[in-house]
Coordinates of C-alpha atoms in Angstrom, one line a residue:
M1 CA 41.6 22.3 -29.6
K2 CA 41.3 21.9 -25.8
R3 CA 39.5 25.0 -24.5
V4 CA 39.4 25.4 -20.7
L5 CA 37.3 27.9 -18.7
L6 CA 39.2 28.7 -15.5
T7 CA 37.2 30.3 -12.7
G8 CA 38.8 32.1 -9.8
A9 CA 41.6 32.9 -12.2
T10 CA 43.0 35.8 -10.1
G11 CA 42.6 33.8 -6.9
F12 CA 45.3 32.2 -4.7
I13 CA 45.3 28.8 -6.6
G14 CA 43.6 29.8 -9.9
R15 CA 46.4 32.3 -11.0
H16 CA 48.9 29.5 -10.5
C17 CA 47.0 27.2 -12.8
I18 CA 47.4 29.5 -15.9
A19 CA 51.0 28.6 -16.7
P20 CA 50.6 24.8 -16.5
L21 CA 47.4 24.9 -18.5
L22 CA 49.1 26.9 -21.3
E23 CA 52.0 24.3 -21.2
S24 CA 49.5 21.5 -21.5
G25 CA 48.2 23.0 -24.8
Y26 CA 45.0 24.5 -23.6
E27 CA 43.3 27.6 -25.0
V28 CA 42.8 29.3 -21.6
H29 CA 39.7 31.4 -21.0
A30 CA 40.2 32.9 -17.5
V31 CA 37.2 34.3 -15.5
S32 CA 37.5 37.1 -12.9
S33 CA 35.3 39.7 -11.3
K34 CA 38.4 41.6 -10.1
A35 CA 39.4 44.1 -12.9
Q36 CA 42.6 45.4 -11.2
E37 CA 44.1 41.8 -10.6
E38 CA 43.0 40.8 -14.0
R39 CA 44.9 43.7 -15.7
A40 CA 48.0 42.8 -13.6
L41 CA 48.0 39.3 -14.9
H42 CA 47.1 40.4 -18.4
A43 CA 50.2 42.6 -18.5
N44 CA 52.5 39.6 -17.8
Q45 CA 54.0 38.5 -21.0
E46 CA 54.0 34.9 -19.9
F47 CA 50.1 35.1 -20.0
R48 CA 49.7 37.1 -23.2
D49 CA 47.8 34.2 -24.8
V50 CA 45.2 34.0 -22.1
R51 CA 41.7 35.3 -23.0
W52 CA 40.2 37.1 -20.1
H53 CA 36.5 37.4 -19.2
K54 CA 34.9 39.7 -16.6
A55 CA 31.8 38.0 -15.1
N56 CA 29.9 37.7 -11.9
L57 CA 29.4 34.0 -11.6
L58 CA 26.7 34.5 -8.9
D59 CA 24.5 36.0 -11.7
S60 CA 23.0 33.0 -13.7
A61 CA 22.4 35.0 -16.8
Q62 CA 26.1 36.1 -17.0
V63 CA 27.1 32.4 -16.5
T64 CA 24.8 31.3 -19.3
S65 CA 26.1 34.1 -21.7
L66 CA 29.8 33.4 -20.7
V67 CA 29.7 29.6 -21.3
G68 CA 27.7 30.0 -24.5
E69 CA 30.3 32.4 -25.8
V70 CA 33.4 30.3 -24.9
K71 CA 31.9 26.8 -25.4
P72 CA 34.7 25.3 -23.3
T73 CA 35.7 21.5 -23.6
H74 CA 37.1 21.6 -20.1
L75 CA 36.1 23.4 -16.9
L76 CA 38.4 24.0 -13.9
H77 CA 36.4 25.6 -11.3
F78 CA 38.0 27.4 -8.2
A79 CA 35.7 30.4 -7.7
W80 CA 34.1 30.5 -4.2
Y81 CA 33.8 32.7 -1.1
T82 CA 37.1 32.3 0.8
V83 CA 37.7 35.3 3.1
P84 CA 39.8 34.1 5.9
G85 CA 38.0 34.0 9.2
Y86 CA 34.5 34.1 7.7
Y87 CA 34.2 31.5 5.0
W88 CA 33.7 28.5 7.4
T89 CA 30.4 29.8 8.4
S90 CA 29.3 32.3 5.8
L91 CA 25.9 32.0 4.1
E92 CA 27.8 32.9 0.9
N93 CA 28.7 29.2 0.7
L94 CA 25.0 28.5 -0.1
R95 CA 25.1 30.9 -3.0
W96 CA 28.2 29.4 -4.4
V97 CA 26.6 25.9 -4.5
Q98 CA 23.9 27.3 -6.7
A99 CA 26.3 29.3 -8.9
S100 CA 28.4 26.2 -9.3
L101 CA 25.4 24.2 -10.4
D102 CA 24.4 26.9 -12.9
L103 CA 27.9 26.8 -14.3
L104 CA 27.9 23.1 -14.5
Q105 CA 24.6 22.8 -16.3
A106 CA 25.7 25.5 -18.8
F107 CA 28.9 23.6 -19.4
A108 CA 27.1 20.4 -20.2
V109 CA 24.5 22.1 -22.5
H110 CA 27.3 23.7 -24.6
G111 CA 29.2 20.5 -25.1
G112 CA 31.6 20.3 -22.3
Q113 CA 33.6 17.1 -21.8
R114 CA 35.8 17.1 -18.7
V115 CA 35.2 19.1 -15.4
V116 CA 37.3 19.4 -12.3
I117 CA 36.1 21.3 -9.2
A118 CA 37.9 22.3 -6.1
G119 CA 36.8 20.6 -2.9
T120 CA 38.3 20.6 0.6
C121 CA 39.7 18.4 3.4
A122 CA 36.9 20.0 5.4
E123 CA 34.6 17.4 3.9
Y124 CA 36.1 14.6 6.1
D125 CA 35.4 13.7 9.6
W126 CA 38.5 15.2 11.2
K127 CA 38.6 13.0 14.2
Y128 CA 40.1 10.2 12.1
G129 CA 43.2 12.3 11.3
Y130 CA 44.2 10.2 8.2
C131 CA 42.0 11.2 5.3
S132 CA 41.4 8.6 2.5
E133 CA 39.0 9.2 -0.3
Q134 CA 37.8 5.6 -0.1
R135 CA 37.9 4.8 3.6
T136 CA 37.6 7.9 5.8
P137 CA 34.0 8.9 6.7
L138 CA 32.7 12.2 5.3
S139 CA 31.1 14.4 8.1
P140 CA 31.7 18.1 7.5
A141 CA 31.7 20.1 10.8
T142 CA 31.2 23.5 9.0
L143 CA 28.8 25.0 6.6
Y144 CA 31.7 25.5 4.2
G145 CA 32.6 21.8 4.3
A146 CA 29.0 20.7 4.1
C147 CA 28.4 22.9 1.0
K148 CA 31.5 21.6 -0.8
H149 CA 30.6 18.0 0.0
S150 CA 26.9 18.5 -1.1
L151 CA 28.2 20.0 -4.4
Q152 CA 30.5 16.9 -4.9
I153 CA 27.6 14.5 -4.5
M154 CA 25.5 16.6 -7.0
L155 CA 28.4 16.8 -9.5
E156 CA 28.8 13.0 -9.4
A157 CA 25.2 12.3 -10.0
F158 CA 24.8 15.0 -12.7
A159 CA 28.1 13.9 -14.5
T160 CA 26.7 10.4 -14.7
Q161 CA 23.4 11.6 -16.1
A162 CA 24.9 14.1 -18.5
R163 CA 27.8 11.7 -19.5
L164 CA 30.5 14.2 -18.3
S165 CA 33.9 13.2 -17.2
A166 CA 34.3 14.6 -13.6
G167 CA 37.0 14.9 -11.0
W168 CA 36.9 16.6 -7.5
G169 CA 40.2 17.8 -6.0
R170 CA 40.2 17.9 -2.2
I171 CA 42.6 20.6 -1.1
F172 CA 44.4 20.3 2.2
F173 CA 46.9 23.0 3.5
V174 CA 48.3 25.4 0.9
Y175 CA 50.9 28.1 1.2
G176 CA 53.1 30.2 -1.2
P177 CA 52.9 33.4 -3.2
Y178 CA 49.7 35.5 -3.0
E179 CA 48.5 33.6 0.1
H180 CA 46.4 35.8 2.5
P181 CA 48.9 37.4 5.0
Y182 CA 47.0 36.3 8.0
R183 CA 47.3 32.5 7.2
F184 CA 49.9 30.5 9.2
V185 CA 52.9 30.3 6.9
S186 CA 52.5 33.8 5.4
S187 CA 51.9 35.2 8.9
V188 CA 55.1 33.7 10.3
I189 CA 57.2 34.8 7.4
N190 CA 55.8 38.4 7.4
A191 CA 56.3 38.8 11.2
L192 CA 60.0 37.5 11.0
C193 CA 60.8 39.6 7.9
Q194 CA 59.7 42.7 9.8
S195 CA 61.5 41.6 13.1
K196 CA 58.3 41.2 14.9
P197 CA 57.3 38.2 17.1
A198 CA 55.6 35.4 15.4
R199 CA 52.8 34.5 17.9
C200 CA 51.7 30.9 17.5
S201 CA 49.7 28.2 19.3
H202 CA 51.6 25.3 20.9
G203 CA 52.4 24.1 17.4
N204 CA 52.0 20.4 17.9
Q205 CA 49.3 20.1 15.3
M206 CA 50.3 17.8 12.4
R207 CA 49.2 19.1 9.1
D208 CA 49.7 18.3 5.4
F209 CA 51.1 21.2 3.5
L210 CA 51.6 21.6 -0.2
H211 CA 53.0 24.7 -2.1
V212 CA 50.4 26.5 -4.2
E213 CA 52.3 25.9 -7.5
D214 CA 52.3 22.1 -6.8
V215 CA 48.6 22.4 -5.9
A216 CA 47.9 24.1 -9.2
D217 CA 50.1 21.6 -11.1
A218 CA 48.2 18.7 -9.5
F219 CA 44.9 20.2 -10.5
V220 CA 45.9 20.5 -14.1
A221 CA 47.2 16.9 -14.0
L222 CA 43.8 15.8 -12.7
L223 CA 42.1 17.8 -15.4
E224 CA 44.3 16.2 -18.0
S225 CA 43.5 12.7 -16.7
V226 CA 40.4 10.6 -16.9
V227 CA 40.3 10.0 -13.2
S228 CA 36.8 10.5 -11.7
G229 CA 35.5 11.3 -8.2
P230 CA 37.4 12.7 -5.3
V231 CA 41.2 12.9 -5.3
N232 CA 43.2 14.4 -2.3
I233 CA 45.5 17.3 -3.4
A234 CA 48.2 17.2 -0.8
S235 CA 51.7 16.1 0.0
G236 CA 50.9 13.0 2.1
C237 CA 53.7 14.1 4.6
P238 CA 52.5 15.4 7.9
V239 CA 54.6 18.1 9.6
A240 CA 54.1 19.9 12.9
L241 CA 53.2 23.6 12.7
K242 CA 56.0 24.4 15.2
D243 CA 58.5 22.7 12.9
I244 CA 57.4 24.8 9.9
A245 CA 57.7 27.9 12.1
Y246 CA 61.2 27.0 13.1
R247 CA 62.3 26.0 9.6
I248 CA 61.2 29.5 8.6
A249 CA 63.0 31.1 11.5
K250 CA 66.2 29.2 10.8
K251 CA 66.3 30.5 7.2
L252 CA 65.8 34.1 8.4
N253 CA 68.0 33.6 11.6
R254 CA 65.2 34.8 13.8
A255 CA 64.4 31.7 16.0
D256 CA 64.2 34.2 19.0
L257 CA 61.0 35.6 17.6
I258 CA 59.0 32.4 17.6
Q259 CA 56.4 32.5 20.4
L260 CA 54.9 29.1 20.9
G261 CA 51.8 29.0 23.1
A262 CA 51.1 32.8 22.6
I263 CA 47.8 32.0 21.0
A264 CA 45.2 29.5 22.4
S265 CA 44.1 26.5 20.2
P266 CA 40.5 25.6 19.8
A267 CA 39.6 22.8 22.1
D268 CA 38.2 20.7 19.3
E269 CA 41.1 21.2 17.0
P270 CA 42.4 17.9 15.5
P271 CA 46.0 16.9 16.4
L272 CA 46.5 15.3 12.9
L273 CA 45.2 16.0 9.4
V274 CA 47.1 14.2 6.6
A275 CA 46.1 13.0 3.2
D276 CA 46.3 9.6 1.7
I277 CA 47.6 10.5 -1.8
S278 CA 47.6 7.0 -3.4
R279 CA 45.0 8.1 -5.9
L280 CA 46.9 11.3 -6.9
C281 CA 50.2 9.4 -7.3
G282 CA 49.0 6.1 -8.7
E283 CA 46.0 7.0 -10.8
V284 CA 46.6 10.6 -11.8
G285 CA 50.4 10.0 -11.9
W286 CA 51.4 13.3 -10.1
R287 CA 54.0 14.0 -7.4
P288 CA 55.4 17.3 -6.0
K289 CA 58.4 18.7 -7.8
C290 CA 60.1 20.3 -4.8
D291 CA 60.5 19.5 -1.1
L292 CA 59.2 21.6 1.8
D293 CA 62.5 23.4 2.5
Q294 CA 62.9 24.4 -1.2
R295 CA 59.3 25.7 -1.3
L296 CA 59.6 27.7 1.9
E297 CA 62.8 29.4 0.7
Q298 CA 60.9 30.4 -2.5
T299 CA 57.9 31.6 -0.4
I300 CA 60.2 33.7 1.9
S301 CA 62.0 35.2 -1.1
W302 CA 58.6 36.2 -2.6
W303 CA 57.3 37.8 0.6
N304 CA 60.6 39.6 1.1
S305 CA 60.3 41.1 -2.4
C306 CA 56.8 42.3 -1.6
L307 CA 57.8 43.9 1.7
T308 CA 60.7 45.6 -0.1
N309 CA 58.5 47.0 -2.7
D310 CA 56.1 48.3 -0.1
R311 CA 58.9 50.2 1.6
Q312 CA 60.0 51.9 -1.6

């Protein structure tokens, strides 16, 4: 029996991993510190076979007890500090490096076989624009990126020593259901759905977006594989932020509410960030199931339903 311990299971990406993990035949042990969100997911009939565990992963004693109880064969680790506007520089990043190392050691001690941890495109030197796992220099410009990259280095060394199979998924730009409402795609949708102006920067920045369900599916595919080391989790297709804003506006018939240039862009913001996904496609064997327009329509529909429920 494949038994996976899923951390961050009520988070933006983690919650979307549950269905593909179940479909892949895993006994899913989902970890969360948020009781209310856990109960909401537990009530979903689709997830009735998930075994939930409430634990504070920053407490090493709780980590040791949890892993000893579950004895997972696989570990899919998303839990981290991700509060928008704060996580780039927060000292919480340091605590999550240690928590992740405690989790990793307990996993190895109790017979774990395969681990995949969520990394970030912020590990790369962004001045290069095109991000390849094998060619682009790694030079994080933030504490968040530095902590993630440091953990990746330690994971690789520890996995070799402990004879673990280990993958590292570098996430680029994600959107979809349960995204924080202040992030780009969700903020534009929310503004237009409420007939409010969508205040944007100039919008010429080229970014690599992937729907959260595709991100989750790619992580499960990486977990199922034997591919080791860093793998970019992205679409490989750059798109301008202004093009995304106007695609959303076209679907809602509110192009008049898009305000480009209303917000200043940081002087050091890179004009291009796009992933090389040759490892993801060629070695893991994974590709997105839907295109950008289909996924934007699904995302708009989800936010519309949330706003409707809030009004009732």
